[in-house]
Amino acid sequence: MIWSDPSTMTPEIMTWDLPSLVVILPLLAAVAAFLLPSAAVGIGLGATALVGAASSALAARLLASGPEISHLGGWTVPLGIALRVDGFAALMLVTTAGIGMLVGLAASRSFAAKGATEAPAEERQRLFFWPLWLLLLAGLNALYLSSDVFNIYISLEILGLSAVGLAVLSGKAAALRAGLTYLFAGLLGSLLFLLGVDYLYAATGRVDLASLGAIDEMTPALSMALVLMLAGLAIKTALFPLHFWLPAAHSNATAPASALLSALVVKGSLYVALRLWVDVFAPTAGLGTLIGLLGAGAIVWGSIQAMRVDRLKLLVAYSTVAQIGLICLVFALTDEIGGETAWQGAVYLILAHAAAKSAMFLAVGRIAEHLGHDSLERLHREPLRPGMAQVAFALAAVSLIGLPPSAGFLGKWLLLEGAMRADAWLWVGVMVLGTMLSVAYLMRPISGFLRFDRVEGPVIMPSRLDAADLWPLGLAVVAIAMGLLAATPLSLLAVGSPFVVPEVVP
Amino acid sequence: MSTALLYSFGGILLIGVALHRLVLTTDLLRRVVALNVFAAGIASLLIAAAYRGPEAAADPVPHAFVLTGIVVLVSTTAAALALIRRLDDLERSVDHDT
């Protein structure tokens, strides 16, 4: 995540069509990586790095000159397709490419070619990880930049299909079964979204967000459309009680795939929901409270399940359910006085959770690789202690719990401040409860890491620093450092913020 | 009852039937079929929304949506069927081994 200074950029970059580039480049690279499997790692890492650079340049350009719209093929809305970039979208672009790069580097090692001894399953993972990740990146970037609801639907489908591909990459029967449930749930979610698009078009004759946002009055047809779209997105985001597919799908995938699914994929649909909620539709208080209550349910249910499960990977997956619930509390707060602060907090929590959760899944992958299992009961009896992976896990936990100075702390603080300014003490209480519960379940593995009294025989600590531990550690450090270096992301978020009434140009 | 209304109610009926089946069955192939029926229901609704009376030409935008939706559905169904077949192969080979 490099924030370049706009003044040092050459004039050509200022005029490039970067929004189209960040969608088309990974799409073409995905095809290339599929056709040329021997060069897939190089193509994958190179394309991710290029998309990261383009996203950073776009973010810098936004900071200098405000939101921009790119009309594909020169056709203007409503006939053509437009890609719109504001601060929120740019922030998501940079985060996605940055996290994708670090997870990709971790994957390039764990899926490295092992020559003639390679098992078919390993070969499949090595060959198909890169095309699937690049498709996922193209889908996510298209989703962030789409300026009409039908394009959002298409992007959701690209995202959903490539995510299922990643979830079943290990080829095991349990992963396939979980992947199919994931595919069905995701398809049902996007079909409900499409039904909402249908209602929206029938009621207004428009699908582009800008002209939909200009409609002030909520007719019954519009409310119906909003409810259908949000219901579809809630399935894809795994908002309680529609999270049934998530724990199995995320805990049976390979470590890099779990990291991407949990850090980025569920955030894609959450991004759309937040955008529709804040940018497009007039606030509907009852619905916001309902989503907030579902979020509170997710915090309690996800945390309790995380306290009960015996597998470390499943614990991390249930923690995602709880964290999604925490972020969804913002839907109850945007209509209140502290709405903008709560919104900033929710966006920051999305970024913080993306970095921390990808670090955590990669760290768990490393721990399971060392120990040969991920059973919580046996953690404190193991003589082998993979120290660096455990440090990465603990650092990620610091951000997930929300201890200062991590990014998770900052996001939670802003969300809390928004709730306090709105006098919404119920939601403040839910957040405090959620924090306590997250400490309780995350301490289960950490206390296992730190207990040595049950170990029979000498404790073995790998003294050599393995390069593979660097990536989860790097992501965990990012999750903490983003709390300290929050000024640039927050000012980027303010570019084109929906809470600022745009000045009317006479 | 107008033709458009008939198609709309037909679509809603299909959606209801599909949701009912989707929730109540655990059979994977039946679920794929249910999702296809669900999509057909949505397509009927969209086509009904495009109807502008016997004289006027239909609105082309919903038709384009339906076409895109069909492309998406075909590829998703193909992916689901491939996964189901793979799972079936795996389960058969496990049965064979034991």
XYZ file of C-alpha atoms in Angstrom:
604
model
C 0.000 0.000 0.000
C 1.993 2.917 -1.288
C 0.525 6.358 -1.381
C 2.416 8.228 -4.037
C 2.574 11.969 -4.044
C 0.476 13.278 -6.953
C 2.995 16.040 -7.714
C 5.705 13.501 -8.588
C 3.545 11.728 -11.169
C 4.131 12.187 -14.833
C 1.363 13.955 -16.758
C 0.530 10.808 -18.787
C -0.600 8.902 -15.689
C -2.944 11.750 -14.844
C -4.838 11.132 -18.082
C -4.798 7.311 -18.246
C -8.092 5.487 -17.952
C -7.057 3.745 -14.752
C -10.607 2.635 -13.728
C -10.955 0.532 -16.900
C -7.401 -0.761 -16.504
C -7.929 -2.230 -13.014
C -10.883 -4.269 -14.344
C -9.550 -5.354 -17.741
C -5.976 -6.163 -16.704
C -6.811 -8.930 -14.184
C -9.454 -10.319 -16.578
C -6.907 -10.692 -19.399
C -4.266 -11.948 -16.974
C -6.679 -14.621 -15.705
C -7.087 -15.965 -19.244
C -3.326 -15.811 -19.810
C -2.597 -17.604 -16.518
C -5.070 -20.330 -17.478
C -3.605 -20.787 -20.967
C 0.045 -20.668 -19.869
C 0.143 -22.703 -16.632
C 3.933 -22.803 -16.546
C 4.059 -18.996 -16.278
C 0.956 -18.698 -14.069
C 2.818 -17.623 -10.906
C 4.678 -14.870 -12.737
C 1.563 -13.655 -14.541
C -0.455 -13.736 -11.305
C 2.026 -11.839 -9.173
C 2.892 -9.406 -11.975
C -0.740 -8.582 -12.758
C -1.586 -8.176 -9.057
C 1.362 -5.823 -8.613
C 0.351 -3.796 -11.666
C -3.253 -3.551 -10.469
C -1.922 -2.467 -7.066
C 0.206 0.250 -8.671
C -2.701 1.429 -10.852
C -5.039 1.473 -7.830
C -2.533 3.508 -5.793
C -2.055 5.967 -8.661
C -5.841 6.246 -8.980
C -6.143 6.900 -5.231
C -3.465 9.601 -5.439
C -5.257 11.173 -8.416
C -8.520 11.143 -6.456
C -6.886 12.879 -3.508
C -5.638 15.578 -5.876
C -8.679 16.094 -8.085
C -11.791 14.421 -6.653
C -14.105 11.609 -7.825
C -14.097 10.610 -11.468
C -16.283 8.776 -13.948
C -15.062 6.785 -16.915
C -17.528 6.062 -19.703
C -16.689 2.766 -21.399
C -16.409 3.095 -25.167
C -17.433 6.734 -24.982
C -21.113 5.850 -24.420
C -22.753 7.910 -21.738
C -25.293 6.821 -19.117
C -28.091 5.633 -19.389
C -27.138 3.926 -22.660
C -23.535 3.046 -21.839
C -21.699 1.590 -18.872
C -19.851 3.958 -16.578
C -17.187 3.188 -13.993
C -17.347 5.593 -11.081
C -14.531 6.033 -8.558
C -14.956 7.823 -5.269
C -12.904 7.633 -2.091
C -14.659 4.534 -0.742
C -14.148 2.663 -4.031
C -10.496 3.718 -4.304
C -9.825 2.644 -0.730
C -11.303 -0.791 -1.441
C -9.287 -1.081 -4.690
C -5.993 -0.369 -2.937
C -6.774 -2.669 0.003
C -7.860 -5.521 -2.282
C -4.746 -5.334 -4.438
C -2.468 -4.957 -1.394
C -3.917 -7.906 0.512
C -4.127 -9.954 -2.690
C -0.426 -9.307 -3.294
C 0.631 -10.514 0.169
C -1.696 -13.546 0.101
C -0.488 -14.275 -3.440
C 3.141 -14.222 -2.289
C 2.226 -16.640 0.496
C 0.381 -18.845 -2.012
C 3.256 -18.832 -4.510
C 5.371 -20.552 -1.877
C 2.784 -22.975 -0.544
C 1.730 -24.002 -4.070
C 5.305 -24.091 -5.421
C 6.033 -26.775 -7.993
C 7.392 -29.906 -6.378
C 8.594 -31.593 -9.569
C 7.922 -35.235 -10.360
C 6.726 -36.128 -6.847
C 3.780 -33.749 -7.105
C 0.398 -35.238 -6.177
C -2.542 -34.465 -8.523
C -4.264 -32.368 -5.848
C -1.199 -30.184 -5.362
C -0.752 -29.771 -9.093
C -4.383 -28.686 -9.455
C -3.966 -26.105 -6.693
C -0.831 -24.715 -8.278
C -2.400 -24.507 -11.739
C -5.806 -23.118 -10.890
C -5.150 -20.782 -7.957
C -3.891 -17.974 -10.171
C -6.636 -17.845 -12.832
C -9.243 -18.015 -10.070
C -7.621 -15.287 -7.973
C -7.253 -12.990 -11.000
C -10.915 -13.533 -11.931
C -11.819 -12.788 -8.333
C -9.781 -9.578 -8.495
C -11.484 -8.541 -11.744
C -14.905 -9.256 -10.219
C -14.147 -7.314 -7.044
C -12.721 -4.313 -8.900
C -15.697 -4.258 -11.281
C -17.982 -4.414 -8.247
C -16.297 -1.437 -6.562
C -16.460 0.688 -9.708
C -19.888 -0.268 -11.089
C -22.257 2.656 -11.243
C -25.429 0.767 -12.070
C -27.235 -2.060 -10.311
C -27.219 -4.451 -13.269
C -23.447 -4.289 -13.585
C -23.248 -4.888 -9.864
C -25.285 -8.054 -10.417
C -22.880 -9.246 -13.141
C -19.847 -8.482 -10.951
C -21.452 -10.369 -8.056
C -21.785 -13.433 -10.301
C -18.133 -13.267 -11.439
C -17.129 -12.885 -7.811
C -19.373 -15.740 -6.650
C -18.209 -18.243 -9.260
C -14.504 -17.574 -8.786
C -14.953 -17.668 -5.001
C -16.539 -21.127 -5.221
C -13.632 -22.223 -7.404
C -11.181 -21.103 -4.722
C -13.228 -22.760 -1.963
C -13.077 -26.201 -3.636
C -9.439 -25.931 -4.728
C -8.265 -28.557 -2.240
C -10.435 -31.136 -4.068
C -11.441 -32.929 -0.858
C -15.008 -34.228 -0.529
C -15.749 -31.993 2.494
C -14.562 -28.918 0.580
C -16.663 -29.886 -2.453
C -19.755 -30.369 -0.310
C -19.194 -27.006 1.421
C -18.442 -25.407 -1.946
C -21.720 -26.601 -3.428
C -23.692 -25.203 -0.493
C -21.745 -21.975 -0.990
C -22.556 -21.966 -4.719
C -26.276 -22.532 -4.105
C -26.442 -19.893 -1.357
C -24.517 -17.414 -3.483
C -26.692 -18.063 -6.538
C -29.876 -17.666 -4.499
C -28.444 -14.390 -3.141
C -27.665 -12.993 -6.559
C -31.016 -14.111 -7.991
C -32.797 -12.260 -5.161
C -30.626 -9.253 -5.995
C -31.669 -9.573 -9.655
C -35.319 -9.706 -8.613
C -34.710 -6.445 -6.730
C -33.113 -4.933 -9.838
C -36.213 -5.980 -11.753
C -38.528 -4.212 -9.299
C -36.296 -1.159 -9.363
C -36.358 -0.967 -13.145
C -40.103 -1.561 -13.292
C -40.708 1.215 -10.746
C -38.286 3.841 -12.037
C -37.111 2.861 -15.510
C -33.515 3.452 -14.386
C -30.680 1.257 -13.152
C -27.819 3.758 -12.713
C -27.060 4.661 -9.110
C -26.826 8.408 -9.726
C -30.378 8.864 -11.026
C -31.746 6.322 -8.526
C -30.103 8.328 -5.743
C -31.872 11.462 -6.947
C -35.275 9.911 -6.159
C -36.322 11.133 -2.737
C -39.647 9.446 -2.227
C -39.703 5.784 -1.150
C -42.650 4.159 -2.919
C -43.729 0.624 -1.888
C -42.142 -0.776 -5.070
C -38.817 0.894 -4.202
C -38.956 -0.422 -0.632
C -39.651 -3.904 -1.993
C -36.688 -3.600 -4.362
C -34.419 -2.450 -1.524
C -35.516 -5.305 0.754
C -34.973 -7.921 -1.983
C -31.534 -6.568 -2.893
C -30.444 -6.347 0.743
C -31.742 -9.874 1.423
C -29.718 -11.204 -1.496
C -26.619 -9.344 -0.322
C -27.157 -10.539 3.267
C -26.911 -14.161 2.073
C -23.686 -13.390 0.218
C -22.254 -11.419 3.164
C -23.223 -14.235 5.579
C -25.188 -11.952 7.888
C -26.748 -13.952 10.734
C -28.983 -16.016 10.359
C -28.016 -16.426 6.687
C -24.417 -17.358 7.522
C -25.082 -21.132 7.349
C -22.747 -21.658 4.384
C -19.748 -19.684 5.649
C -18.080 -21.751 8.412
C -17.862 -24.935 6.312
C -16.820 -23.159 3.115
C -14.124 -21.052 4.770
C -12.730 -23.726 7.073
C -12.402 -26.457 4.420
C -10.551 -24.351 1.840
C -6.757 -24.156 1.596
C -5.151 -21.416 3.720
C -4.582 -18.794 0.963
C -8.095 -19.402 -0.413
C -9.660 -19.048 3.061
C -7.715 -15.829 3.546
C -9.049 -14.365 0.293
C -12.611 -15.594 0.858
C -12.838 -14.232 4.372
C -10.869 -11.022 3.858
C -12.226 -9.882 0.508
C -15.170 -11.850 -0.893
C -17.698 -11.299 1.908
C -16.669 -7.626 1.945
C -17.615 -7.260 -1.723
C -21.322 -7.775 -1.097
C -21.114 -5.798 2.154
C -19.618 -2.923 0.143
C -22.559 -2.999 -2.262
C -25.077 -3.121 0.586
C -23.434 -0.153 2.324
C -23.277 1.796 -0.929
C -26.938 1.179 -1.775
C -27.908 2.021 1.800
C -25.976 5.270 2.092
C -25.721 6.573 -1.483
C -28.890 5.513 -3.180
C -31.898 4.949 -1.003
C -33.619 7.370 1.305
C -33.108 6.148 4.879
C -35.662 3.712 6.212
C -35.262 3.616 9.975
C -37.117 0.371 10.707
C -35.085 -1.636 8.213
C -31.827 -0.201 9.578
C -32.755 -1.247 13.105
C -33.635 -4.742 11.822
C -30.225 -5.130 10.136
C -28.577 -3.807 13.306
C -30.412 -6.434 15.363
C -29.319 -9.168 12.944
C -25.773 -7.823 13.372
C -26.126 -8.072 17.156
C -27.394 -11.637 16.705
C -24.366 -12.399 14.522
C -21.987 -11.076 17.204
C -23.524 -13.254 19.934
C -24.074 -16.386 17.830
C -20.727 -16.213 15.986
C -18.825 -15.648 19.236
C -20.578 -18.468 21.094
C -19.900 -20.876 18.235
C -16.271 -19.707 18.136
C -16.012 -20.532 21.850
C -17.413 -24.031 21.340
C -15.672 -25.370 18.232
C -12.603 -27.569 18.465
C -10.885 -26.653 15.202
C -8.761 -23.513 15.059
C -9.756 -22.846 11.446
C -13.444 -23.125 12.305
C -12.932 -20.684 15.193
C -11.447 -18.136 12.796
C -14.358 -18.698 10.373
C -16.960 -18.132 13.116
C -15.058 -15.014 14.146
C -15.769 -13.696 10.621
C -19.518 -14.195 11.262
C -19.224 -12.132 14.465
C -17.114 -9.401 12.845
C -19.537 -9.056 9.909
C -22.256 -8.536 12.521
C -20.216 -5.776 14.162
C -19.773 -3.956 10.848
C -23.494 -4.317 10.048
C -24.418 -2.318 13.165
C -23.667 0.742 11.024
C -26.949 0.230 9.130
C -28.807 1.253 12.284
C -26.707 4.393 12.744
C -26.322 6.124 9.355
C -29.602 7.985 9.693
C -28.607 9.502 13.063
C -26.549 12.572 13.977
C -23.224 10.723 14.156
C -23.979 8.923 10.890
C -20.874 9.967 8.998
C -18.547 8.998 11.856
C -20.220 5.603 12.188
C -19.919 5.109 8.421
C -16.188 5.940 8.501
C -15.821 3.484 11.372
C -17.593 0.715 9.454
C -15.441 1.277 6.364
C -12.313 1.224 8.498
C -13.490 -1.975 10.186
C -13.924 -3.536 6.728
C -10.299 -2.687 5.889
C -8.994 -3.727 9.313
C -10.843 -7.027 9.243
C -9.582 -7.733 5.712
C -5.947 -7.351 6.774
C -6.283 -9.072 10.162
C -8.378 -12.007 8.982
C -6.160 -12.801 5.997
C -3.160 -12.736 8.352
C -4.991 -15.017 10.772
C -6.005 -17.615 8.159
C -2.460 -17.709 6.746
C -1.028 -18.050 10.274
C -3.452 -20.880 11.064
C -2.415 -22.523 7.796
C 1.234 -22.358 8.886
C 0.440 -23.708 12.364
C -1.571 -26.600 10.904
C 1.284 -27.297 8.489
C 3.742 -27.589 11.397
C 1.557 -29.599 13.760
C -0.331 -31.686 11.205
C -3.689 -30.758 12.784
C -5.557 -27.657 13.991
C -7.258 -29.061 17.077
C -7.578 -26.512 19.876
C -7.658 -29.170 22.600
C -4.230 -30.455 21.655
C -2.521 -27.077 21.145
C -1.083 -26.747 24.643
C 0.189 -30.344 24.685
C 2.208 -29.953 21.487
C 5.967 -29.892 22.028
C 6.376 -28.151 18.646
C 5.700 -24.395 18.808
C 5.716 -22.553 15.455
C 6.610 -19.243 17.076
C 6.422 -16.746 14.219
C 3.035 -17.978 12.990
C 1.746 -17.730 16.551
C 3.031 -14.151 16.815
C 1.244 -13.307 13.556
C -1.964 -14.850 14.928
C -1.689 -12.860 18.162
C -1.000 -9.567 16.331
C -4.015 -10.158 14.074
C -6.069 -10.907 17.199
C -5.013 -7.533 18.650
C -6.604 -5.803 15.658
C -9.702 -8.028 15.637
C -10.350 -7.373 19.319
C -9.741 -3.685 18.720
C -6.856 -2.910 21.057
C -5.080 0.403 20.416
C -3.258 1.376 18.237
C -4.511 -1.156 15.689
C -6.780 -0.436 12.708
C -9.503 -2.480 14.388
C -9.358 -0.119 17.376
C -9.733 2.945 15.186
C -12.688 1.498 13.261
C -14.443 0.395 16.423
C -13.742 3.740 18.084
C -15.281 5.696 15.194
C -18.305 3.378 15.140
C -18.689 3.783 18.924
C -18.367 7.551 18.646
C -21.076 7.611 15.972
C -23.377 5.560 18.209
C -22.669 7.747 21.250
C -23.369 10.949 19.345
C -26.690 9.482 18.257
C -27.450 8.510 21.888
C -27.857 4.951 20.635
C -26.765 3.275 23.858
C -28.197 -0.088 22.859
C -25.678 -0.325 20.014
C -22.863 0.911 22.270
C -23.708 -1.933 24.634
C -23.725 -4.455 21.779
C -20.259 -3.267 20.663
C -18.841 -3.549 24.172
C -20.344 -7.028 24.544
C -18.929 -8.022 21.155
C -15.460 -6.862 22.175
C -15.572 -8.904 25.389
C -16.771 -11.982 23.519
C -14.008 -11.595 20.914
C -11.408 -11.495 23.696
C -12.946 -14.660 25.158
C -12.796 -16.746 21.987
C -9.473 -15.439 20.688
C -7.829 -16.178 24.038
C -8.601 -19.894 23.586
C -5.866 -20.462 20.975
C -3.545 -17.791 22.402
C -3.577 -19.343 25.873
C -2.841 -22.661 24.158
C 0.179 -21.066 22.486
C 1.469 -19.776 25.819
C 0.949 -22.840 28.022
C 3.908 -25.130 28.409
C 3.101 -27.090 31.608
C 1.282 -29.952 29.856
C 4.014 -30.624 27.304
C 5.647 -34.020 27.692
C 9.310 -33.801 26.810
C 11.311 -30.810 25.612
C 9.687 -27.895 23.790
C 10.882 -27.500 20.205
C 10.882 -24.019 18.697
C 11.944 -23.639 15.071
C 14.826 -21.191 15.499
C 15.260 -20.392 11.821
C 12.972 -17.702 10.445
C 11.025 -19.263 7.598
C 10.228 -16.959 4.670
C 6.690 -18.367 4.608
C 5.985 -16.826 8.015
C 6.769 -13.360 6.689
C 3.505 -12.956 4.768
C 1.037 -13.563 7.622
C 3.316 -11.494 9.829
C 3.368 -8.722 7.208
C -0.426 -8.699 6.944
C -0.779 -8.603 10.735
C 1.632 -5.670 10.909
C -0.441 -3.917 8.207
C -3.570 -4.499 10.323
C -1.881 -2.717 13.226
C -0.056 -0.033 11.231
C -3.242 1.054 9.453
C -4.405 2.305 12.835
C -1.353 4.543 13.146
C -1.317 5.745 9.542
C -5.024 6.462 9.261
C -4.855 10.076 8.063
C -4.435 9.337 4.334
C -7.105 6.586 4.116
C -9.601 8.734 6.023
C -9.023 11.784 3.839
C -9.329 9.533 0.778
C -12.640 8.251 2.145
C -13.862 11.840 2.374
C -13.447 12.257 -1.425
C -16.979 12.098 -2.799
C -18.382 11.124 0.604
C -22.158 10.663 0.381
C -22.585 12.577 3.645
C -21.291 15.823 2.179
C -23.919 17.648 0.175
C -22.212 18.509 -3.136
C -21.908 22.201 -3.917
C -24.349 23.284 -6.562
C -22.552 24.711 -9.559
C -24.613 27.587 -10.948
C -56.575 -10.222 -16.788
C -53.932 -8.731 -19.060
C -51.157 -10.813 -20.600
C -48.465 -8.942 -18.668
C -50.224 -9.590 -15.357
C -50.589 -13.263 -16.235
C -46.855 -13.536 -16.880
C -46.092 -11.686 -13.640
C -48.232 -14.021 -11.558
C -46.752 -16.991 -13.415
C -43.265 -15.713 -12.515
C -44.156 -15.245 -8.857
C -45.664 -18.745 -8.775
C -42.462 -20.211 -10.249
C -40.355 -18.324 -7.688
C -42.530 -19.647 -4.864
C -42.356 -23.246 -6.086
C -38.583 -22.993 -6.556
C -37.956 -21.521 -3.083
C -40.150 -24.204 -1.511
C -38.152 -26.964 -3.235
C -34.800 -25.319 -2.540
C -35.434 -25.173 1.194
C -36.981 -28.634 1.569
C -34.683 -30.833 -0.501
C -31.163 -31.984 0.257
C -30.674 -33.652 -3.110
C -28.025 -31.675 -4.986
C -29.417 -32.134 -8.488
C -32.900 -31.113 -7.385
C -31.410 -27.954 -5.909
C -29.787 -27.093 -9.240
C -33.146 -27.570 -10.962
C -34.890 -25.465 -8.295
C -32.453 -22.608 -8.843
C -33.060 -22.812 -12.589
C -36.817 -22.627 -12.004
C -36.238 -19.629 -9.709
C -34.312 -17.888 -12.489
C -37.065 -18.692 -14.995
C -39.556 -17.043 -12.634
C -37.461 -13.896 -12.466
C -37.112 -13.907 -16.264
C -40.921 -14.084 -16.617
C -41.283 -11.115 -14.285
C -38.721 -9.131 -16.275
C -40.356 -9.938 -19.601
C -43.764 -8.995 -18.210
C -42.294 -5.666 -17.066
C -41.087 -5.019 -20.615
C -44.582 -5.347 -22.091
C -46.043 -2.007 -23.160
C -49.351 -3.014 -24.716
C -50.227 -4.769 -27.991
C -49.464 -1.720 -30.158
C -46.142 -0.512 -28.785
C -42.813 -2.318 -29.087
C -41.584 -3.985 -25.888
C -38.923 -2.279 -23.776
C -35.601 -3.825 -24.931
C -33.669 -3.223 -21.683
C -35.344 -5.995 -19.603
C -34.884 -8.336 -22.557
C -31.159 -7.632 -22.480
C -31.208 -8.339 -18.715
C -32.906 -11.689 -19.309
C -30.383 -12.666 -22.001
C -27.471 -11.802 -19.710
C -29.178 -13.679 -16.903
C -29.473 -16.790 -19.100
C -25.738 -16.673 -19.905
C -24.910 -16.379 -16.204
C -27.310 -19.189 -15.304
C -25.938 -21.570 -17.937
C -22.374 -21.134 -16.716
C -23.350 -21.382 -13.031
C -25.372 -24.538 -13.718
C -22.407 -26.012 -15.587
C -20.113 -25.268 -12.637
C -22.588 -26.781 -10.174
C -23.018 -29.935 -12.279
C -19.246 -30.338 -12.616
C -18.853 -30.062 -8.834
C -21.670 -32.539 -8.195
C -20.142 -35.047 -10.604
C -16.734 -34.686 -8.986
C -18.230 -35.175 -5.521
C -20.097 -38.246 -6.770
C -16.856 -39.713 -8.184
C -15.053 -39.103 -4.886
C -17.820 -40.691 -2.817
C -18.015 -43.711 -5.130
C -14.267 -44.311 -4.908
C -14.423 -44.115 -1.089
C -17.264 -46.677 -1.073
C -15.263 -48.882 -3.389
C -12.179 -48.776 -1.152
C -13.954 -49.801 2.034
